[in-house]
Coordinates of C-alpha atoms in Angstrom, one line a residue:
Chain A
M1 CA -8.3 1.7 12.7
I2 CA -7.1 3.7 9.7
L3 CA -6.0 1.9 6.5
D4 CA -4.8 3.3 3.2
L5 CA -6.9 1.2 0.9
H6 CA -5.1 2.0 -2.4
S7 CA -1.4 1.6 -3.0
H8 CA 1.0 0.1 -5.4
S9 CA 4.5 -1.5 -5.1
I10 CA 7.1 -2.4 -7.6
V11 CA 4.9 -5.5 -8.4
S12 CA 2.7 -3.0 -10.4
D13 CA 4.1 -2.0 -13.8
D14 CA 4.1 1.7 -12.8
G15 CA 4.8 1.3 -9.1
R16 CA 8.1 2.4 -7.9
A17 CA 7.8 1.8 -4.1
K18 CA 9.2 -1.2 -2.2
V19 CA 6.9 -2.4 0.6
P20 CA 9.5 -2.2 3.4
N21 CA 10.1 1.5 2.4
Y22 CA 6.4 2.2 2.8
C23 CA 6.6 0.8 6.3
Q24 CA 9.7 2.7 7.2
W25 CA 8.1 5.9 5.8
I26 CA 4.9 5.5 7.8
R27 CA 7.0 5.1 11.1
K28 CA 9.5 7.7 10.2
K29 CA 6.9 10.3 9.4
D30 CA 4.6 9.2 12.2
L31 CA 1.7 8.9 9.8
P32 CA -1.8 8.2 11.4
L33 CA -2.0 4.9 9.6
D34 CA -2.5 1.5 11.0
G35 CA -1.8 -0.2 7.7
F36 CA -2.2 -0.2 4.0
V37 CA -3.6 -2.4 1.2
L38 CA -1.5 -3.2 -1.9
T39 CA -3.8 -3.0 -4.9
E40 CA -1.6 -4.0 -7.7
H41 CA -2.7 -3.3 -11.2
R42 CA -4.5 -6.0 -13.3
K43 CA -3.2 -8.9 -11.1
F44 CA -3.3 -10.3 -7.7
D45 CA 0.1 -10.8 -6.0
F46 CA -0.2 -14.4 -4.6
D47 CA 3.6 -14.7 -4.3
S48 CA 4.6 -11.9 -1.8
D49 CA 4.4 -12.6 2.0
Y50 CA 4.5 -9.4 4.0
S51 CA 3.7 -11.0 7.4
A52 CA 7.2 -10.6 8.8
L53 CA 7.2 -7.0 7.8
A54 CA 3.8 -6.3 9.3
T55 CA 5.1 -7.7 12.6
E56 CA 8.3 -5.8 12.5
F57 CA 6.6 -2.5 11.9
D58 CA 3.4 -3.4 13.8
L59 CA 1.4 -2.5 10.6
T60 CA -1.5 -4.4 8.8
I61 CA -0.4 -5.1 5.2
L62 CA -3.1 -6.6 3.1
K63 CA -3.4 -7.4 -0.6
A64 CA -6.1 -6.6 -3.2
S65 CA -6.2 -5.8 -6.9
E66 CA -7.1 -2.8 -9.3
V67 CA -8.7 -4.1 -12.5
E68 CA -9.9 -2.2 -15.5
T69 CA -13.5 -2.1 -16.8
E70 CA -15.5 -0.2 -19.3
Y71 CA -16.5 2.3 -16.4
G72 CA -12.8 2.7 -15.4
H73 CA -10.6 1.3 -12.8
V74 CA -12.1 -0.9 -9.9
L75 CA -10.5 -2.0 -6.7
V76 CA -11.3 -5.6 -5.7
F77 CA -10.9 -6.4 -2.0
G78 CA -11.0 -10.0 -0.8
V79 CA -9.5 -11.6 -3.9
T80 CA -9.3 -15.5 -3.8
R81 CA -7.7 -17.8 -6.3
A82 CA -11.2 -18.8 -7.4
L83 CA -12.0 -15.2 -8.1
T84 CA -8.9 -14.8 -10.3
E85 CA -10.2 -17.8 -12.3
A86 CA -13.7 -16.3 -12.6
F87 CA -12.4 -13.4 -14.9
D88 CA -9.1 -12.4 -16.4
F89 CA -7.6 -9.8 -14.1
S90 CA -5.2 -8.6 -16.9
D91 CA -8.0 -7.8 -19.4
I92 CA -8.2 -4.0 -19.7
G93 CA -11.9 -4.1 -20.9
L94 CA -13.6 -6.1 -18.3
P95 CA -17.4 -5.7 -18.0
L96 CA -18.1 -4.0 -14.7
A97 CA -21.2 -6.0 -14.2
K98 CA -19.1 -9.2 -14.3
V99 CA -16.5 -7.8 -11.9
L100 CA -19.3 -6.8 -9.4
E101 CA -21.2 -10.1 -9.8
E102 CA -18.2 -12.4 -9.5
S103 CA -16.8 -10.5 -6.6
E104 CA -20.0 -10.8 -4.7
R105 CA -20.3 -14.5 -5.6
H106 CA -16.8 -15.0 -4.2
G107 CA -17.2 -13.0 -1.2
A108 CA -15.2 -10.0 -2.4
V109 CA -16.1 -6.4 -2.7
A110 CA -15.6 -4.2 -5.9
V111 CA -15.1 -0.5 -5.5
P112 CA -14.8 1.9 -8.5
C113 CA -11.8 4.0 -7.8
H114 CA -11.0 7.7 -8.8
P115 CA -14.5 7.9 -10.3
G116 CA -14.0 11.6 -11.1
R117 CA -10.9 11.0 -13.2
T118 CA -11.0 11.5 -17.1
R119 CA -11.1 8.2 -19.0
V120 CA -10.3 5.8 -16.2
G121 CA -13.1 7.0 -13.7
M122 CA -16.7 6.0 -13.6
C123 CA -18.1 9.5 -13.9
A124 CA -16.7 9.8 -17.4
H125 CA -18.7 6.9 -18.6
V126 CA -22.1 7.4 -16.9
E127 CA -23.4 9.7 -19.5
S128 CA -22.9 7.2 -22.3
L129 CA -23.3 3.9 -20.4
G130 CA -25.8 4.9 -17.7
I131 CA -25.5 4.3 -13.9
P132 CA -24.3 0.8 -13.4
A133 CA -26.3 -1.5 -11.1
G134 CA -24.6 -3.2 -8.1
V135 CA -22.2 -0.4 -7.1
S136 CA -22.5 0.4 -3.3
I137 CA -19.1 1.9 -2.6
V138 CA -16.8 4.2 -4.5
E139 CA -13.5 5.9 -3.8
V140 CA -14.3 9.4 -2.8
F141 CA -10.7 10.5 -1.8
N142 CA -7.8 9.5 -3.9
G143 CA -4.3 10.8 -3.3
G144 CA -3.6 11.3 -7.0
S145 CA -6.7 13.3 -7.9
R146 CA -6.3 16.5 -9.7
G147 CA -8.5 19.6 -9.9
T148 CA -12.2 18.7 -9.0
E149 CA -11.9 14.9 -9.5
D150 CA -12.6 14.2 -5.8
D151 CA -15.5 16.7 -5.8
A152 CA -17.0 14.8 -8.8
A153 CA -16.5 11.6 -6.8
R154 CA -18.2 12.9 -3.8
A155 CA -21.1 14.3 -5.8
L156 CA -21.6 10.9 -7.5
A157 CA -21.5 9.1 -4.2
E158 CA -24.0 11.6 -2.6
T159 CA -26.5 11.4 -5.6
Q160 CA -26.3 7.7 -5.8
G161 CA -26.2 7.0 -2.1
Y162 CA -22.8 5.2 -2.3
R163 CA -20.4 4.8 0.7
G164 CA -17.1 6.4 0.2
I165 CA -13.6 5.1 0.9
G166 CA -10.2 6.9 0.6
G167 CA -6.8 5.7 -0.6
S168 CA -3.5 7.3 -1.5
D169 CA -3.1 5.6 -4.8
A170 CA 0.6 5.8 -3.9
H171 CA 3.1 4.7 -6.6
I172 CA 6.2 6.1 -4.7
V173 CA 7.0 5.8 -1.1
S174 CA 6.4 9.3 0.1
H175 CA 2.8 9.4 -1.3
I176 CA 1.6 6.7 1.1
G177 CA -1.2 7.7 3.5
R178 CA -2.2 10.9 1.6
C179 CA -5.8 9.5 1.9
A180 CA -7.2 6.6 3.8
T181 CA -10.2 5.0 5.4
A182 CA -11.1 4.9 9.1
F183 CA -12.9 1.8 10.5
P184 CA -14.5 1.4 13.9
G185 CA -12.8 -1.9 14.7
A186 CA -9.6 -3.7 14.2
I187 CA -8.8 -5.4 10.8
G188 CA -6.0 -7.9 10.3
T189 CA -6.9 -10.0 7.4
E190 CA -8.4 -9.5 3.9
A191 CA -11.6 -11.4 5.1
E192 CA -12.0 -8.9 8.0
L193 CA -11.5 -6.0 5.6
V194 CA -14.3 -7.4 3.3
E195 CA -16.5 -7.8 6.4
A196 CA -15.9 -4.2 7.5
L197 CA -16.6 -2.9 3.9
Q198 CA -19.8 -4.9 3.8
A199 CA -20.8 -3.5 7.2
G200 CA -20.7 -0.1 5.7
E201 CA -19.2 1.6 8.8
F202 CA -16.2 3.6 7.6
E203 CA -15.1 7.0 6.8
A204 CA -12.9 8.3 4.0
K205 CA -10.2 10.6 5.1
S206 CA -7.8 12.9 3.2
W207 CA -4.6 14.7 4.3
K208 CA -3.8 16.2 0.9
S209 CA -4.6 19.6 2.0
K210 CA -3.3 21.3 5.2
S211 CA -6.7 20.8 6.9
S212 CA -7.8 17.1 6.8
E213 CA -11.2 16.3 5.2
S214 CA -13.6 13.4 6.0
S215 CA -16.5 12.0 4.0
S216 CA -18.6 8.9 5.0
Chain B
M1 CA 23.3 22.2 3.3
T2 CA 25.0 20.1 0.6
I3 CA 25.8 16.5 1.0
A4 CA 29.3 15.4 0.5
S5 CA 29.1 11.7 1.5
F6 CA 26.8 8.8 1.9
D7 CA 27.2 8.9 5.7
Q8 CA 25.5 12.3 5.8
V9 CA 22.2 11.0 4.3
E10 CA 19.3 9.7 6.3
F11 CA 16.1 7.9 5.3
G12 CA 13.4 10.6 5.0
D13 CA 15.8 13.5 4.3
E14 CA 14.3 16.3 2.2
L15 CA 16.2 17.7 -0.7
P16 CA 16.0 21.6 -0.9
S17 CA 12.9 22.2 -3.0
F18 CA 12.8 25.0 -5.6
T19 CA 10.6 26.8 -8.1
P20 CA 12.1 26.2 -11.5
D21 CA 11.9 28.9 -14.3
T22 CA 9.2 27.3 -16.6
G23 CA 8.5 30.7 -18.4
L24 CA 8.0 30.6 -22.1
E25 CA 11.4 32.2 -22.9
N26 CA 13.4 29.8 -20.8
V27 CA 11.5 26.7 -22.2
R28 CA 12.2 28.1 -25.7
R29 CA 15.9 28.3 -24.9
F30 CA 15.8 24.7 -23.8
A31 CA 13.9 23.6 -26.8
K32 CA 16.3 25.4 -29.1
A33 CA 19.3 23.8 -27.3
A34 CA 17.7 20.4 -27.5
Q35 CA 16.7 21.0 -31.1
M36 CA 13.0 20.2 -30.3
M37 CA 11.3 23.4 -31.4
A38 CA 7.8 21.9 -31.6
K39 CA 5.0 24.5 -31.1
R40 CA 3.5 22.3 -28.2
F41 CA 6.6 23.5 -26.3
T42 CA 7.4 27.0 -27.6
D43 CA 4.0 28.6 -28.5
H44 CA 0.8 28.6 -26.5
E45 CA -1.5 29.3 -29.5
G46 CA 0.3 26.6 -31.5
A47 CA -0.1 24.1 -28.5
R48 CA -3.8 25.0 -28.2
K49 CA -4.2 24.1 -32.0
E50 CA -2.8 20.7 -31.0
G51 CA -5.5 20.2 -28.5
L52 CA -3.4 21.1 -25.4
P53 CA -4.4 23.8 -22.9
G54 CA -1.2 25.7 -23.7
A55 CA 2.5 25.1 -24.2
M56 CA 4.0 22.5 -22.0
V57 CA 7.5 21.8 -20.6
P58 CA 9.4 19.0 -22.6
G59 CA 9.6 15.9 -20.5
V60 CA 13.3 15.9 -20.8
M61 CA 13.4 19.4 -19.3
S62 CA 11.4 18.2 -16.4
Q63 CA 13.9 15.5 -15.9
A64 CA 16.8 17.9 -16.2
I65 CA 15.1 20.1 -13.5
L66 CA 14.9 17.1 -11.3
T67 CA 18.4 16.0 -11.9
A68 CA 19.7 19.6 -11.3
M69 CA 18.0 19.5 -7.9
I70 CA 19.8 16.3 -7.0
H71 CA 23.2 17.7 -8.0
R72 CA 22.6 21.1 -6.0
W73 CA 21.9 18.8 -3.0
A74 CA 24.8 16.5 -3.6
P75 CA 27.3 17.9 -6.0
E76 CA 29.4 14.7 -6.1
A77 CA 26.5 12.4 -6.5
A78 CA 26.5 10.1 -9.5
L79 CA 23.0 9.7 -11.0
V80 CA 22.8 6.0 -11.6
K81 CA 19.1 6.1 -12.7
I82 CA 16.2 8.6 -13.1
D83 CA 12.7 7.2 -13.8
T84 CA 9.8 9.5 -14.3
I85 CA 6.1 9.1 -14.8
F86 CA 4.4 12.0 -16.5
R87 CA 0.9 12.1 -14.8
A88 CA -0.1 15.4 -16.5
P89 CA 1.6 18.2 -18.5
V90 CA 3.9 20.6 -16.7
M91 CA 2.3 23.9 -18.2
V92 CA 4.6 26.6 -19.4
D93 CA 4.2 29.9 -17.5
E94 CA 2.7 28.2 -14.5
A95 CA 4.5 28.0 -11.2
H96 CA 5.7 24.6 -10.1
E97 CA 7.5 23.2 -7.1
V98 CA 10.1 20.5 -7.4
N99 CA 10.7 18.2 -4.5
G100 CA 12.8 15.2 -3.6
V101 CA 13.0 13.0 -0.5
V102 CA 15.3 10.1 0.4
T103 CA 13.2 6.9 0.6
D104 CA 15.8 4.1 0.6
L105 CA 19.4 3.7 1.4
D106 CA 21.8 0.9 0.6
E107 CA 25.0 1.0 2.7
E108 CA 26.7 -1.7 0.6
T109 CA 26.5 0.2 -2.7
K110 CA 26.4 3.7 -1.1
T111 CA 23.3 4.5 -3.1
A112 CA 20.3 6.4 -2.1
E113 CA 16.8 6.2 -3.7
I114 CA 14.9 9.5 -4.0
D115 CA 11.3 10.2 -4.6
L116 CA 10.8 13.0 -7.1
T117 CA 7.8 15.1 -7.7
I118 CA 6.8 18.3 -9.7
T119 CA 3.6 19.8 -8.4
N120 CA 1.7 22.8 -9.7
G121 CA 0.2 25.6 -7.7
A122 CA -2.8 23.6 -6.9
G123 CA -0.7 21.0 -5.3
E124 CA -1.4 18.5 -8.0
T125 CA 1.5 16.1 -8.9
R126 CA 2.3 16.5 -12.6
V127 CA 5.4 14.4 -12.7
L128 CA 6.5 11.8 -10.2
G129 CA 9.4 9.3 -10.1
T130 CA 12.4 8.0 -8.5
A131 CA 16.2 8.5 -8.8
T132 CA 19.0 6.3 -7.7
V133 CA 22.3 8.2 -6.8
R134 CA 25.6 6.8 -5.7
L135 CA 27.4 8.9 -3.2
P136 CA 31.2 9.0 -2.1

């Protein structure tokens, strides 16, 4: 099963895509995606219900969050109401250690995203802050990466023994599915996604260049 | 092919892409017309002194380029809204490609939503956004 693990809708302040249009686009362009995860900035979208849309388009549509720490941005999968009360998702200076610790305590998984990016990626902060404890997965393919950002992400993952995921980081409809993550089994809920990430059996994929790339 | 009416547009349609003239002389002409003759737009060395890698295309010029693409595709379209996010500078004297694709249609209001991108030679998205256009 292939899921785009990083996307934004109009629920995010800089998102311009409506979720129905993501679904239409995936089917119209026959993208090799079975679904996507909405990782809205600095919040968890408790209000939206995409179950009817998921059924209509036969896609898995899950919800997660992208929060901001001193090491850059971090995706949090398996968000619960209790987790949103454990720390302030809107805080742009969250301690990564707290995000990792509380995520684990609440059965969620925290994944630093676009680590190769200037300012908002983990690599930029490792020299001054050191390698953080508790990270086991990072995003190695990001659809919005420029230059050698993904190379830096993969080098970090390789040297630290992290597993790698992929996500488009789409903010507009036509960018969905540029990168994604392949899992061996079916995933239909946020809990199943967390379980699959914890199992560590997945492979990051990128379709940004003409020839696709993979990285596990 | 140009679009004359809303009925001719389909979800997923691509607007004809093109490579805009983002050479220094052309950018200087735009900056002069817009009365924004800052060195970061008109002079590579001056831009470097401001900490940039070189002169960059003004944001409003990028928006104008995107808008011009829409009007070449649909000359009768009324631009209701254009909304751009500047992810990275569009560098002067570098080749860029401008693209648009229809990502939503509203039959009631006869409007189309268009994803817009400006990418450089490395395929990096420098500017992205959306436009809403009303068609006859």
